[in-house]
Protein backbone atom coordinates (compact mmCIF):
# COMPACT_ATOMS: atom_id res chain seq x y z
CA UNK A 1 0.00 0.00 0.00
CA UNK A 2 2.92 2.35 0.64
CA UNK A 3 4.01 1.98 -2.98
CA UNK A 4 0.50 2.82 -4.19
CA UNK A 5 0.28 5.83 -1.88
CA UNK A 6 3.58 7.27 -3.09
CA UNK A 7 2.65 6.64 -6.72
CA UNK A 8 -0.71 8.37 -6.32
CA UNK A 9 0.88 11.27 -4.44
CA UNK A 10 3.48 11.72 -7.16
CA UNK A 11 0.87 11.67 -9.92
CA UNK A 12 -1.34 14.16 -8.06
CA UNK A 13 1.56 16.50 -7.33
CA UNK A 14 2.67 16.40 -10.97
CA UNK A 15 -0.84 17.34 -12.05
CA UNK A 16 -0.75 20.36 -9.75
CA UNK A 17 2.71 21.31 -11.00
CA UNK A 18 1.32 21.34 -14.52
CA UNK A 19 -0.93 24.28 -13.67
CA UNK A 20 2.09 26.51 -13.01
CA UNK A 21 4.99 24.78 -14.72
CA UNK A 22 3.65 25.02 -18.27
CA UNK A 23 3.04 28.76 -18.00
CA UNK A 24 6.48 29.34 -16.55
CA UNK A 25 8.32 27.49 -19.30
CA UNK A 26 6.38 29.12 -22.12
CA UNK A 27 7.25 32.71 -21.17
CA UNK A 28 9.52 34.63 -23.49
CA UNK A 29 11.26 31.70 -25.18
CA UNK A 30 13.23 32.81 -28.22
CA UNK A 31 13.01 30.29 -31.04
CA UNK A 32 15.71 29.42 -33.53
CA UNK A 33 13.70 26.62 -35.14
CA UNK A 34 10.14 25.42 -35.55
CA UNK A 35 8.68 22.31 -33.93
CA UNK A 36 5.37 20.82 -35.07
CA UNK A 37 3.79 17.91 -33.19
CA UNK A 38 3.02 14.92 -35.43
CA UNK A 39 1.93 12.12 -33.09
CA UNK A 40 0.73 8.87 -34.70
CA UNK A 41 -3.03 8.30 -34.51
CA UNK A 42 -2.68 5.55 -31.90
CA UNK A 43 0.01 7.27 -29.88
CA UNK A 44 -0.69 5.45 -26.60
CA UNK A 45 -1.84 1.85 -26.34
CA UNK A 46 -1.99 -0.91 -23.73
CA UNK A 47 -2.08 -4.56 -24.72
CA UNK A 48 -3.87 -7.43 -23.00
CA UNK A 49 -0.84 -8.10 -20.80
CA UNK A 50 -0.87 -4.54 -19.48
CA UNK A 51 2.20 -3.39 -21.44
CA UNK A 52 2.07 0.26 -22.50
CA UNK A 53 3.51 1.73 -25.67
CA UNK A 54 3.43 5.51 -26.06
CA UNK A 55 4.92 7.52 -28.93
CA UNK A 56 5.01 11.30 -29.20
CA UNK A 57 6.65 12.90 -32.22
CA UNK A 58 7.56 16.23 -33.78
CA UNK A 59 9.09 17.55 -36.96
CA UNK A 60 11.70 20.19 -36.21
CA UNK A 61 12.71 22.59 -38.97
CA UNK A 62 15.96 24.46 -38.42
CA UNK A 63 18.83 26.14 -40.27
CA UNK A 64 20.89 23.54 -42.10
CA UNK A 65 24.12 24.91 -40.63
CA UNK A 66 22.76 24.45 -37.10
CA UNK A 67 21.68 20.90 -37.92
CA UNK A 68 25.14 20.00 -39.22
CA UNK A 69 26.79 21.48 -36.12
CA UNK A 70 24.70 19.49 -33.65
CA UNK A 71 24.69 16.17 -35.51
CA UNK A 72 27.36 14.66 -33.26
CA UNK A 73 27.45 12.08 -30.45
CA UNK A 74 28.15 14.89 -27.98
CA UNK A 75 24.95 16.69 -28.94
CA UNK A 76 22.95 13.45 -28.92
CA UNK A 77 24.08 13.01 -25.33
CA UNK A 78 23.10 16.60 -24.64
CA UNK A 79 19.67 15.97 -26.15
CA UNK A 80 19.23 13.16 -23.62
CA UNK A 81 20.23 15.48 -20.79
CA UNK A 82 17.83 18.14 -22.12
CA UNK A 83 14.94 15.71 -21.72
CA UNK A 84 15.69 15.20 -18.04
CA UNK A 85 16.31 18.91 -17.49
CA UNK A 86 12.94 19.69 -19.00
CA UNK A 87 11.21 17.15 -16.74
CA UNK A 88 12.80 18.70 -13.64
CA UNK A 89 11.94 22.24 -14.65
CA UNK A 90 8.41 21.34 -15.66
CA UNK A 91 7.75 19.78 -12.26
CA UNK A 92 9.32 22.78 -10.48
CA UNK A 93 12.08 20.57 -9.12
CA UNK A 94 9.79 17.93 -7.62
CA UNK A 95 11.13 15.29 -10.00
CA UNK A 96 14.92 14.96 -10.20
CA UNK A 97 17.37 12.66 -11.92
CA UNK A 98 20.18 11.02 -9.98
CA UNK A 99 23.16 9.86 -12.01
CA UNK A 100 25.11 6.72 -11.18
CA UNK A 101 27.74 4.95 -13.27
CA UNK A 102 25.39 2.18 -14.36
CA UNK A 103 21.92 3.69 -13.86
CA UNK A 104 19.70 6.77 -13.87
CA UNK A 105 17.15 7.16 -11.08
CA UNK A 106 14.13 9.44 -11.46
CA UNK A 107 13.20 10.40 -7.90
CA UNK A 108 10.34 12.25 -6.27
CA UNK A 109 12.23 14.91 -4.27
CA UNK A 110 14.81 12.49 -2.89
CA UNK A 111 15.69 8.87 -2.34
CA UNK A 112 14.23 6.40 -1.46
CA UNK A 113 11.28 7.61 -3.56
CA UNK A 114 12.62 6.26 -6.86
CA UNK A 115 9.77 6.49 -9.35
CA UNK A 116 11.73 5.01 -12.25
CA UNK A 117 15.15 3.40 -12.40
CA UNK A 118 16.85 2.99 -15.79
CA UNK A 119 20.02 1.29 -16.92
CA UNK A 120 22.75 3.60 -18.21
CA UNK A 121 21.78 5.04 -21.61
CA UNK A 122 22.77 3.43 -24.89
CA UNK A 123 23.66 5.60 -27.88
CA UNK A 124 23.58 4.88 -31.62
CA UNK A 125 24.38 7.35 -34.38
CA UNK A 126 25.20 7.49 -38.07
CA UNK A 127 24.87 10.21 -40.70
CA UNK A 128 21.06 9.98 -40.83
CA UNK A 129 19.76 8.68 -37.53
CA UNK A 130 20.50 9.01 -33.82
CA UNK A 131 19.06 7.01 -30.91
CA UNK A 132 19.42 7.26 -27.15
CA UNK A 133 17.75 4.51 -25.14
CA UNK A 134 17.23 3.89 -21.43
CA UNK A 135 16.14 0.36 -20.46
CA UNK A 136 13.64 0.22 -17.60
CA UNK A 137 14.95 -1.59 -14.53
CA UNK A 138 12.51 -0.90 -11.68
CA UNK A 139 10.82 1.85 -9.67
CA UNK A 140 7.64 2.66 -7.76
CA UNK A 141 5.80 3.37 -11.02
CA UNK A 142 6.78 -0.01 -12.50
CA UNK A 143 4.86 -3.18 -11.71
CA UNK A 144 6.74 -6.34 -10.79
CA UNK A 145 6.01 -7.75 -14.23
CA UNK A 146 7.92 -4.95 -15.92
CA UNK A 147 11.06 -4.93 -13.80
CA UNK A 148 14.29 -5.81 -15.60
CA UNK A 149 12.26 -6.80 -18.64
CA UNK A 150 12.43 -5.46 -22.18
CA UNK A 151 10.83 -2.08 -21.46
CA UNK A 152 12.58 1.10 -22.47
CA UNK A 153 12.39 4.85 -22.98
CA UNK A 154 13.90 6.04 -26.25
CA UNK A 155 14.52 9.23 -28.22
CA UNK A 156 14.86 8.58 -31.96
CA UNK A 157 16.05 11.39 -34.26
CA UNK A 158 15.93 11.00 -38.04
CA UNK A 159 17.14 13.43 -40.68
CA UNK A 160 14.59 14.19 -43.38
CA UNK A 161 14.74 15.66 -46.84
CA UNK A 162 15.90 19.29 -46.86
CA UNK A 163 13.21 21.94 -46.90
CA UNK A 164 15.44 24.15 -49.08
CA UNK A 165 19.21 24.66 -49.60
CA UNK A 166 19.51 26.46 -46.25
CA UNK A 167 16.90 24.67 -44.14
CA UNK A 168 16.94 21.17 -42.73
CA UNK A 169 14.35 19.08 -40.93
CA UNK A 170 14.48 16.22 -38.44
CA UNK A 171 11.77 13.89 -37.21
CA UNK A 172 11.98 13.18 -33.47
CA UNK A 173 10.10 10.46 -31.63
CA UNK A 174 10.00 9.89 -27.88
CA UNK A 175 8.85 6.33 -27.26
CA UNK A 176 8.04 4.32 -24.16
CA UNK A 177 7.57 0.63 -24.94
CA UNK A 178 6.88 -2.54 -22.96
CA UNK A 179 6.25 -0.46 -19.84
CA UNK A 180 4.10 -2.11 -17.16
CA UNK A 181 2.71 0.65 -14.92
CA UNK A 182 2.19 -0.13 -11.26
CA UNK A 183 -0.85 2.16 -11.12
CA UNK A 184 -2.65 0.14 -13.78
CA UNK A 185 -2.05 -3.17 -12.05
CA UNK A 186 -2.57 -1.97 -8.48
CA UNK A 187 -5.63 0.23 -8.99
CA UNK A 188 -7.19 0.31 -12.45
CA UNK A 189 -6.21 0.99 -16.02
CA UNK A 190 -8.56 3.96 -16.25
CA UNK A 191 -6.77 5.62 -13.31
CA UNK A 192 -3.37 5.19 -14.99
CA UNK A 193 -4.77 6.59 -18.25
CA UNK A 194 -6.26 9.63 -16.50
CA UNK A 195 -3.15 10.47 -14.47
CA UNK A 196 0.32 9.13 -15.20
CA UNK A 197 -0.25 8.45 -18.89
CA UNK A 198 -1.81 11.84 -19.56
CA UNK A 199 0.94 13.65 -17.66
CA UNK A 200 3.61 11.79 -19.63
CA UNK A 201 2.07 12.90 -22.94
CA UNK A 202 1.81 16.53 -21.80
CA UNK A 203 5.41 16.61 -20.59
CA UNK A 204 6.74 14.97 -23.75
CA UNK A 205 4.84 17.38 -25.98
CA UNK A 206 6.32 20.26 -24.00
CA UNK A 207 9.81 18.83 -24.38
CA UNK A 208 9.40 18.41 -28.14
CA UNK A 209 8.14 21.98 -28.52
CA UNK A 210 11.03 23.28 -26.42
CA UNK A 211 13.53 21.89 -28.93
CA UNK A 212 12.68 24.82 -31.19
CA UNK A 213 15.01 26.87 -28.96
CA UNK A 214 17.94 24.55 -29.78
CA UNK A 215 19.03 24.96 -26.18
CA UNK A 216 20.70 21.63 -25.46
CA UNK A 217 21.88 21.11 -21.89
CA UNK A 218 25.46 20.15 -21.19
CA UNK A 219 25.70 16.49 -20.24
CA UNK A 220 26.28 15.60 -16.61
CA UNK A 221 28.39 12.58 -17.56
CA UNK A 222 30.09 13.95 -20.69
CA UNK A 223 30.65 10.54 -22.21
CA UNK A 224 31.16 11.87 -25.75
CA UNK A 225 32.83 15.20 -25.13
CA UNK A 226 35.99 14.17 -26.98
CA UNK A 227 36.25 13.01 -30.63
CA UNK A 228 38.02 9.81 -29.57
CA UNK A 229 35.06 8.76 -27.43
CA UNK A 230 32.61 9.74 -30.15
CA UNK A 231 34.16 7.26 -32.58
CA UNK A 232 32.94 4.39 -30.39
CA UNK A 233 29.23 5.09 -30.97
CA UNK A 234 27.64 2.19 -32.91
CA UNK A 235 25.34 2.65 -35.90
CA UNK A 236 21.57 2.37 -35.45
CA UNK A 237 19.62 -0.39 -37.22
CA UNK A 238 18.36 0.22 -40.78
CA UNK A 239 15.01 1.97 -40.99
CA UNK A 240 13.67 -0.94 -43.02
CA UNK A 241 13.88 -3.08 -39.87
CA UNK A 242 11.68 -2.69 -36.78
CA UNK A 243 13.26 -0.10 -34.49
CA UNK A 244 13.20 -2.32 -31.44
CA UNK A 245 16.18 -2.42 -29.12
CA UNK A 246 18.45 -5.42 -29.01
CA UNK A 247 21.62 -5.90 -27.06
CA UNK A 248 23.33 -7.02 -30.27
CA UNK A 249 22.09 -4.31 -32.63
CA UNK A 250 25.09 -3.36 -34.77
CA UNK A 251 23.70 -3.18 -38.28
CA UNK A 252 24.69 -0.42 -40.65
CA UNK A 253 22.51 2.67 -40.71
CA UNK A 254 20.13 3.65 -43.52
CA UNK A 255 21.38 5.17 -46.70
CA UNK A 256 20.81 8.87 -47.40
CA UNK A 257 18.32 7.87 -50.10
CA UNK A 258 16.20 5.91 -47.60
CA UNK A 259 16.02 8.73 -45.08
CA UNK A 260 15.72 11.65 -47.47
CA UNK A 261 12.85 10.09 -49.42
PDB file of N, CA, C and O in Angstrom, residues 3 9 11 25 35 39-40 56 64 70 80 85 90 92 108 145 153 171 175 186-188 201 209 211 224-225 250 259:
ATOM      1  N   UNK A   3       3.624   1.717  -1.590  1.00  0.00           N
ATOM      2  CA  UNK A   3       4.011   1.979  -2.977  1.00  0.00           C
ATOM      3  C   UNK A   3       2.875   2.683  -3.716  1.00  0.00           C
ATOM      4  O   UNK A   3       3.093   3.652  -4.448  1.00  0.00           O
ATOM      5  N   UNK A   9       0.449   9.937  -4.861  1.00  0.00           N
ATOM      6  CA  UNK A   9       0.879  11.269  -4.438  1.00  0.00           C
ATOM      7  C   UNK A   9       1.733  11.935  -5.503  1.00  0.00           C
ATOM      8  O   UNK A   9       1.584  13.126  -5.783  1.00  0.00           O
ATOM      9  N   UNK A  11       1.705  11.326  -8.778  1.00  0.00           N
ATOM     10  CA  UNK A  11       0.868  11.672  -9.923  1.00  0.00           C
ATOM     11  C   UNK A  11       0.027  12.909  -9.637  1.00  0.00           C
ATOM     12  O   UNK A  11      -0.112  13.794 -10.486  1.00  0.00           O
ATOM     13  N   UNK A  25       7.381  27.875 -18.260  1.00  0.00           N
ATOM     14  CA  UNK A  25       8.324  27.492 -19.298  1.00  0.00           C
ATOM     15  C   UNK A  25       7.989  28.086 -20.656  1.00  0.00           C
ATOM     16  O   UNK A  25       8.836  28.130 -21.545  1.00  0.00           O
ATOM     17  N   UNK A  35       9.041  23.688 -34.279  1.00  0.00           N
ATOM     18  CA  UNK A  35       8.681  22.315 -33.929  1.00  0.00           C
ATOM     19  C   UNK A  35       7.180  22.130 -34.078  1.00  0.00           C
ATOM     20  O   UNK A  35       6.394  22.886 -33.499  1.00  0.00           O
ATOM     21  N   UNK A  39       2.147  13.423 -33.724  1.00  0.00           N
ATOM     22  CA  UNK A  39       1.929  12.120 -33.089  1.00  0.00           C
ATOM     23  C   UNK A  39       1.215  11.160 -34.041  1.00  0.00           C
ATOM     24  O   UNK A  39       0.357  11.582 -34.827  1.00  0.00           O
ATOM     25  N   UNK A  40       1.534   9.861 -33.962  1.00  0.00           N
ATOM     26  CA  UNK A  40       0.733   8.875 -34.697  1.00  0.00           C
ATOM     27  C   UNK A  40      -0.685   8.840 -34.149  1.00  0.00           C
ATOM     28  O   UNK A  40      -0.941   9.257 -33.017  1.00  0.00           O
ATOM     29  N   UNK A  56       5.279   9.911 -28.866  1.00  0.00           N
ATOM     30  CA  UNK A  56       5.011  11.299 -29.198  1.00  0.00           C
ATOM     31  C   UNK A  56       6.091  11.753 -30.182  1.00  0.00           C
ATOM     32  O   UNK A  56       7.258  11.370 -30.039  1.00  0.00           O
ATOM     33  N   UNK A  64      20.078  24.697 -41.754  1.00  0.00           N
ATOM     34  CA  UNK A  64      20.885  23.537 -42.095  1.00  0.00           C
ATOM     35  C   UNK A  64      22.243  23.593 -41.410  1.00  0.00           C
ATOM     36  O   UNK A  64      22.765  22.573 -40.959  1.00  0.00           O
ATOM     37  N   UNK A  70      25.133  20.276 -34.821  1.00  0.00           N
ATOM     38  CA  UNK A  70      24.703  19.493 -33.651  1.00  0.00           C
ATOM     39  C   UNK A  70      24.563  18.004 -33.953  1.00  0.00           C
ATOM     40  O   UNK A  70      24.231  17.233 -33.051  1.00  0.00           O
ATOM     41  N   UNK A  80      19.721  14.022 -24.705  1.00  0.00           N
ATOM     42  CA  UNK A  80      19.234  13.159 -23.623  1.00  0.00           C
ATOM     43  C   UNK A  80      19.169  13.924 -22.310  1.00  0.00           C
ATOM     44  O   UNK A  80      18.176  13.841 -21.568  1.00  0.00           O
ATOM     45  N   UNK A  85      16.377  17.536 -17.992  1.00  0.00           N
ATOM     46  CA  UNK A  85      16.315  18.906 -17.487  1.00  0.00           C
ATOM     47  C   UNK A  85      14.911  19.471 -17.639  1.00  0.00           C
ATOM     48  O   UNK A  85      14.392  20.138 -16.735  1.00  0.00           O
ATOM     49  N   UNK A  90       9.863  21.386 -15.503  1.00  0.00           N
ATOM     50  CA  UNK A  90       8.409  21.341 -15.664  1.00  0.00           C
ATOM     51  C   UNK A  90       7.720  21.023 -14.346  1.00  0.00           C
ATOM     52  O   UNK A  90       6.628  21.515 -14.063  1.00  0.00           O
ATOM     53  N   UNK A  92       8.853  21.808 -11.479  1.00  0.00           N
ATOM     54  CA  UNK A  92       9.325  22.776 -10.476  1.00  0.00           C
ATOM     55  C   UNK A  92      10.278  22.138  -9.475  1.00  0.00           C
ATOM     56  O   UNK A  92      10.288  22.491  -8.293  1.00  0.00           O
ATOM     57  N   UNK A 108      11.290  11.248  -6.733  1.00  0.00           N
ATOM     58  CA  UNK A 108      10.340  12.253  -6.266  1.00  0.00           C
ATOM     59  C   UNK A 108      10.949  12.932  -5.046  1.00  0.00           C
ATOM     60  O   UNK A 108      10.975  12.372  -3.959  1.00  0.00           O
ATOM     61  N   UNK A 145       5.908  -7.097 -12.926  1.00  0.00           N
ATOM     62  CA  UNK A 145       6.015  -7.749 -14.234  1.00  0.00           C
ATOM     63  C   UNK A 145       7.009  -7.041 -15.137  1.00  0.00           C
ATOM     64  O   UNK A 145       7.707  -7.673 -15.936  1.00  0.00           O
ATOM     65  N   UNK A 153      12.703   3.494 -22.550  1.00  0.00           N
ATOM     66  CA  UNK A 153      12.394   4.853 -22.976  1.00  0.00           C
ATOM     67  C   UNK A 153      13.429   5.211 -24.030  1.00  0.00           C
ATOM     68  O   UNK A 153      14.624   4.962 -23.832  1.00  0.00           O
ATOM     69  N   UNK A 171      12.943  14.491 -37.842  1.00  0.00           N
ATOM     70  CA  UNK A 171      11.767  13.885 -37.212  1.00  0.00           C
ATOM     71  C   UNK A 171      12.229  13.266 -35.902  1.00  0.00           C
ATOM     72  O   UNK A 171      13.172  12.455 -35.878  1.00  0.00           O
ATOM     73  N   UNK A 175       9.644   7.560 -27.380  1.00  0.00           N
ATOM     74  CA  UNK A 175       8.853   6.331 -27.259  1.00  0.00           C
ATOM     75  C   UNK A 175       9.090   5.641 -25.918  1.00  0.00           C
ATOM     76  O   UNK A 175      10.226   5.501 -25.469  1.00  0.00           O
ATOM     77  N   UNK A 186      -2.187  -2.047  -9.893  1.00  0.00           N
ATOM     78  CA  UNK A 186      -2.567  -1.970  -8.483  1.00  0.00           C
ATOM     79  C   UNK A 186      -3.935  -1.340  -8.278  1.00  0.00           C
ATOM     80  O   UNK A 186      -4.626  -1.650  -7.319  1.00  0.00           O
ATOM     81  N   UNK A 187      -4.347  -0.452  -9.164  1.00  0.00           N
ATOM     82  CA  UNK A 187      -5.632   0.231  -8.992  1.00  0.00           C
ATOM     83  C   UNK A 187      -6.560  -0.111 -10.152  1.00  0.00           C
ATOM     84  O   UNK A 187      -7.412  -0.968 -10.048  1.00  0.00           O
ATOM     85  N   UNK A 188      -6.374   0.576 -11.268  1.00  0.00           N
ATOM     86  CA  UNK A 188      -7.194   0.313 -12.448  1.00  0.00           C
ATOM     87  C   UNK A 188      -6.549   0.982 -13.645  1.00  0.00           C
ATOM     88  O   UNK A 188      -5.855   1.974 -13.513  1.00  0.00           O
ATOM     89  N   UNK A 201       2.286  12.342 -21.604  1.00  0.00           N
ATOM     90  CA  UNK A 201       2.066  12.902 -22.936  1.00  0.00           C
ATOM     91  C   UNK A 201       2.241  14.420 -22.910  1.00  0.00           C
ATOM     92  O   UNK A 201       2.896  15.000 -23.788  1.00  0.00           O
ATOM     93  N   UNK A 209       8.293  20.575 -28.112  1.00  0.00           N
ATOM     94  CA  UNK A 209       8.143  21.979 -28.518  1.00  0.00           C
ATOM     95  C   UNK A 209       9.348  22.806 -28.093  1.00  0.00           C
ATOM     96  O   UNK A 209       9.785  23.713 -28.805  1.00  0.00           O
ATOM     97  N   UNK A 211      12.354  22.088 -28.083  1.00  0.00           N
ATOM     98  CA  UNK A 211      13.531  21.886 -28.926  1.00  0.00           C
ATOM     99  C   UNK A 211      13.667  22.962 -29.994  1.00  0.00           C
ATOM    100  O   UNK A 211      14.737  23.110 -30.595  1.00  0.00           O
ATOM    101  N   UNK A 224      30.701  11.668 -24.375  1.00  0.00           N
ATOM    102  CA  UNK A 224      31.165  11.871 -25.751  1.00  0.00           C
ATOM    103  C   UNK A 224      31.678  13.285 -25.984  1.00  0.00           C
ATOM    104  O   UNK A 224      31.512  13.843 -27.065  1.00  0.00           O
ATOM    105  N   UNK A 225      32.308  13.842 -24.991  1.00  0.00           N
ATOM    106  CA  UNK A 225      32.825  15.200 -25.128  1.00  0.00           C
ATOM    107  C   UNK A 225      34.065  15.268 -26.014  1.00  0.00           C
ATOM    108  O   UNK A 225      34.387  16.323 -26.566  1.00  0.00           O
ATOM    109  N   UNK A 250      23.880  -3.984 -34.268  1.00  0.00           N
ATOM    110  CA  UNK A 250      25.094  -3.361 -34.768  1.00  0.00           C
ATOM    111  C   UNK A 250      25.050  -3.231 -36.290  1.00  0.00           C
ATOM    112  O   UNK A 250      26.074  -3.131 -36.946  1.00  0.00           O
ATOM    113  N   UNK A 259      16.487   7.766 -46.042  1.00  0.00           N
ATOM    114  CA  UNK A 259      16.020   8.730 -45.083  1.00  0.00           C
ATOM    115  C   UNK A 259      15.529  10.002 -45.730  1.00  0.00           C
ATOM    116  O   UNK A 259      14.619  10.654 -45.229  1.00  0.00           O
TER     117      UNK A 259
END
